[in-house]
mmCIF file of C-alpha atoms in Angstrom:
data_model
loop_
_atom_site.group_PDB
_atom_site.id
_atom_site.type_symbol
_atom_site.label_atom_id
_atom_site.label_comp_id
_atom_site.label_asym_id
_atom_site.label_seq_id
_atom_site.Cartn_x
_atom_site.Cartn_y
_atom_site.Cartn_z
ATOM 1 C CA MET F 1 0.000 0.000 0.000
ATOM 2 C CA LYS F 2 2.882 2.344 0.829
ATOM 3 C CA LYS F 3 4.320 1.767 -2.653
ATOM 4 C CA ILE F 4 1.034 2.785 -4.331
ATOM 5 C CA ILE F 5 0.789 5.995 -2.277
ATOM 6 C CA LEU F 6 4.442 6.841 -3.015
ATOM 7 C CA LEU F 7 3.895 6.257 -6.739
ATOM 8 C CA ALA F 8 0.778 8.477 -6.695
ATOM 9 C CA LEU F 9 2.706 11.249 -4.907
ATOM 10 C CA ILE F 10 5.559 11.081 -7.442
ATOM 11 C CA GLN F 11 3.100 11.196 -10.365
ATOM 12 C CA THR F 12 1.286 14.190 -8.841
ATOM 13 C CA SER F 13 4.514 16.086 -8.224
ATOM 14 C CA ILE F 14 5.628 15.486 -11.815
ATOM 15 C CA SER F 15 2.336 16.907 -13.106
ATOM 16 C CA PHE F 16 2.705 20.061 -11.025
ATOM 17 C CA ALA F 17 6.383 20.388 -11.940
ATOM 18 C CA GLN F 18 5.605 21.320 -15.560
ATOM 19 C CA THR F 19 6.585 24.877 -16.350
ATOM 20 C CA SER F 20 4.202 27.238 -18.098
ATOM 21 C CA ASP F 21 6.388 26.906 -21.228
ATOM 22 C CA GLU F 22 5.923 23.143 -21.228
ATOM 23 C CA GLN F 23 2.181 23.540 -20.774
ATOM 24 C CA MET F 24 2.018 26.075 -23.614
ATOM 25 C CA LEU F 25 3.994 23.781 -25.942
ATOM 26 C CA LYS F 26 1.695 20.900 -25.062
ATOM 27 C CA ALA F 27 -1.348 23.077 -25.841
ATOM 28 C CA ILE F 28 0.143 24.171 -29.196
ATOM 29 C CA TYR F 29 0.938 20.558 -30.087
ATOM 30 C CA LYS F 30 -2.584 19.419 -29.165
ATOM 31 C CA SER F 31 -4.128 22.283 -31.147
ATOM 32 C CA ALA F 32 -1.970 21.501 -34.203
ATOM 33 C CA LEU F 33 -3.175 17.902 -34.144
ATOM 34 C CA THR F 34 -6.858 18.596 -33.539
ATOM 35 C CA GLU F 35 -7.681 22.067 -34.894
ATOM 36 C CA SER F 36 -5.171 22.554 -37.691
ATOM 37 C CA HIS F 37 -5.956 23.731 -41.223
ATOM 38 C CA CYS F 38 -2.794 22.151 -42.649
ATOM 39 C CA TYR F 39 -4.467 19.342 -44.576
ATOM 40 C CA SER F 40 -7.112 21.595 -46.133
ATOM 41 C CA TRP F 41 -4.418 24.133 -47.104
ATOM 42 C CA LEU F 42 -2.314 21.379 -48.645
ATOM 43 C CA ASP F 43 -5.373 20.086 -50.502
ATOM 44 C CA ASP F 44 -6.101 23.571 -51.880
ATOM 45 C CA LEU F 45 -2.493 24.124 -52.952
ATOM 46 C CA SER F 46 -2.181 20.690 -54.528
ATOM 47 C CA ASN F 47 -5.590 20.119 -56.080
ATOM 48 C CA LYS F 48 -7.129 23.544 -56.666
ATOM 49 C CA ILE F 49 -4.057 25.629 -57.506
ATOM 50 C CA GLY F 50 -1.985 22.738 -58.826
ATOM 51 C CA GLN F 51 1.415 23.102 -60.424
ATOM 52 C CA ARG F 52 3.527 25.911 -59.026
ATOM 53 C CA LEU F 53 6.680 25.982 -61.112
ATOM 54 C CA SER F 54 8.939 28.890 -60.182
ATOM 55 C CA GLY F 55 7.780 32.104 -61.855
ATOM 56 C CA SER F 56 4.544 30.556 -63.187
ATOM 57 C CA ALA F 57 0.969 31.804 -62.871
ATOM 58 C CA GLY F 58 0.322 28.878 -60.493
ATOM 59 C CA ALA F 59 3.157 30.027 -58.216
ATOM 60 C CA ALA F 60 1.745 33.574 -58.121
ATOM 61 C CA LYS F 61 -1.734 32.203 -57.342
ATOM 62 C CA ALA F 62 -0.277 30.069 -54.510
ATOM 63 C CA VAL F 63 1.463 33.122 -53.013
ATOM 64 C CA GLN F 64 -1.791 35.109 -53.017
ATOM 65 C CA TYR F 65 -3.708 32.133 -51.577
ATOM 66 C CA THR F 66 -1.177 31.700 -48.754
ATOM 67 C CA LYS F 67 -1.235 35.430 -47.959
ATOM 68 C CA SER F 68 -5.041 35.430 -47.769
ATOM 69 C CA GLN F 69 -5.054 32.359 -45.498
ATOM 70 C CA MET F 70 -2.557 34.003 -43.130
ATOM 71 C CA GLU F 71 -4.750 37.100 -42.981
ATOM 72 C CA LEU F 72 -7.872 34.971 -42.385
ATOM 73 C CA ILE F 73 -6.340 33.317 -39.324
ATOM 74 C CA GLY F 74 -5.537 36.737 -37.891
ATOM 75 C CA LEU F 75 -1.796 37.168 -38.247
ATOM 76 C CA ASP F 76 -1.114 40.847 -37.620
ATOM 77 C CA LYS F 77 1.676 41.453 -40.152
ATOM 78 C CA VAL F 78 1.283 39.698 -43.463
ATOM 79 C CA TYR F 79 3.056 41.217 -46.445
ATOM 80 C CA LEU F 80 4.665 40.048 -49.643
ATOM 81 C CA GLN F 81 8.300 40.645 -50.434
ATOM 82 C CA GLU F 82 9.404 40.838 -54.030
ATOM 83 C CA VAL F 83 11.953 38.195 -55.008
ATOM 84 C CA MET F 84 13.674 37.285 -58.233
ATOM 85 C CA VAL F 85 13.245 33.682 -59.322
ATOM 86 C CA PRO F 86 14.180 31.893 -62.523
ATOM 87 C CA LYS F 87 11.225 31.497 -64.854
ATOM 88 C CA TRP F 88 11.001 28.739 -67.419
ATOM 89 C CA VAL F 89 8.559 29.042 -70.292
ATOM 90 C CA ARG F 90 7.879 25.997 -72.415
ATOM 91 C CA GLY F 91 8.824 26.506 -76.020
ATOM 92 C CA GLU F 92 7.283 24.751 -78.975
ATOM 93 C CA LYS F 93 6.868 20.996 -78.725
ATOM 94 C CA GLU F 94 9.974 19.304 -80.067
ATOM 95 C CA GLN F 95 9.864 16.456 -82.514
ATOM 96 C CA ALA F 96 12.331 13.607 -82.657
ATOM 97 C CA TYR F 97 13.024 11.367 -85.595
ATOM 98 C CA LEU F 98 15.108 8.295 -86.015
ATOM 99 C CA GLN F 99 16.545 7.763 -89.453
ATOM 100 C CA VAL F 100 17.569 4.292 -90.512
ATOM 101 C CA GLY F 101 18.848 4.355 -94.056
ATOM 102 C CA LYS F 102 16.330 6.423 -96.016
ATOM 103 C CA GLN F 103 13.447 5.709 -93.630
ATOM 104 C CA LYS F 104 12.644 8.449 -91.101
ATOM 105 C CA LYS F 105 10.393 7.570 -88.102
ATOM 106 C CA ALA F 106 8.950 10.004 -85.551
ATOM 107 C CA PHE F 107 9.065 9.004 -81.874
ATOM 108 C CA PRO F 108 7.968 10.667 -78.654
ATOM 109 C CA ILE F 109 10.424 12.624 -76.516
ATOM 110 C CA CYS F 110 10.257 14.630 -73.328
ATOM 111 C CA ALA F 111 12.327 17.739 -72.644
ATOM 112 C CA LEU F 112 12.477 18.760 -69.003
ATOM 113 C CA GLY F 113 12.590 22.333 -67.742
ATOM 114 C CA MET F 114 15.941 24.154 -67.781
ATOM 115 C CA SER F 115 17.333 21.687 -70.315
ATOM 116 C CA VAL F 116 19.631 22.855 -73.090
ATOM 117 C CA ALA F 117 17.776 23.950 -76.214
ATOM 118 C CA THR F 118 18.104 21.981 -79.432
ATOM 119 C CA PRO F 119 19.556 24.047 -82.296
ATOM 120 C CA LYS F 120 16.993 25.265 -84.897
ATOM 121 C CA ASN F 121 18.299 22.821 -87.509
ATOM 122 C CA GLY F 122 18.136 19.928 -85.056
ATOM 123 C CA ILE F 123 20.822 17.394 -84.308
ATOM 124 C CA LEU F 124 21.922 14.606 -86.596
ATOM 125 C CA ALA F 125 24.167 11.978 -85.032
ATOM 126 C CA ASN F 126 24.552 8.259 -84.560
ATOM 127 C CA VAL F 127 22.883 6.799 -81.477
ATOM 128 C CA ILE F 128 24.622 4.467 -79.043
ATOM 129 C CA GLU F 129 22.574 2.579 -76.467
ATOM 130 C CA VAL F 130 24.212 1.768 -73.154
ATOM 131 C CA LYS F 131 22.768 -0.325 -70.342
ATOM 132 C CA SER F 132 24.716 1.248 -67.449
ATOM 133 C CA LEU F 133 27.152 3.969 -66.488
ATOM 134 C CA ASP F 134 29.874 1.305 -66.295
ATOM 135 C CA GLU F 135 29.197 0.342 -69.917
ATOM 136 C CA LEU F 136 29.409 4.010 -70.895
ATOM 137 C CA LYS F 137 32.760 4.362 -69.096
ATOM 138 C CA GLU F 138 34.079 1.221 -70.824
ATOM 139 C CA LEU F 139 33.304 2.670 -74.249
ATOM 140 C CA GLY F 140 35.497 5.675 -73.516
ATOM 141 C CA GLU F 141 35.252 9.224 -74.790
ATOM 142 C CA ALA F 142 36.655 8.492 -78.247
ATOM 143 C CA LYS F 143 33.837 6.048 -79.119
ATOM 144 C CA VAL F 144 30.983 8.293 -77.865
ATOM 145 C CA LYS F 145 32.152 11.789 -78.797
ATOM 146 C CA GLY F 146 29.713 13.443 -81.227
ATOM 147 C CA LYS F 147 27.102 10.725 -80.748
ATOM 148 C CA ILE F 148 23.782 10.628 -78.910
ATOM 149 C CA ILE F 149 23.917 8.359 -75.875
ATOM 150 C CA PHE F 150 20.657 6.582 -75.138
ATOM 151 C CA SER F 151 19.857 4.517 -72.085
ATOM 152 C CA PHE F 152 16.747 3.037 -70.532
ATOM 153 C CA TRP F 153 17.462 1.941 -66.977
ATOM 154 C CA LYS F 154 14.902 0.208 -64.835
ATOM 155 C CA LEU F 155 14.436 2.000 -61.541
ATOM 156 C CA ILE F 156 13.160 -1.062 -59.723
#
């Protein structure tokens, strides 16, 4: 019985020993888990505003949305600061062709943002397929210089 009373006294003293900072942090943590808007904000940014590539209309819309949400929750100083960011604008859709002898076949390609532009007259070169970086290294610079290196690696 003495052990139970001692344990109860220790537990009670620990509860009262919490500082006001600890209690405030606990309240903030509890509020964040139970009353937070985070998931709805993330849903709006992801599904209603969508893509937000640097410098795009979507990025500007996301900035305005975030500012308005901060004002709605009552933050006292919400302002936007101008920043310079790189802006990528998609050019015309590129076409790729593979020429074998006199036959020329179109095939799909994908150019990612900030990639080097293809010259206006295109590129004409032999294609070498490699299965790994080791295979590419084995070929050496002399065998691949001036050629297009193609590889399709499985990620799994």
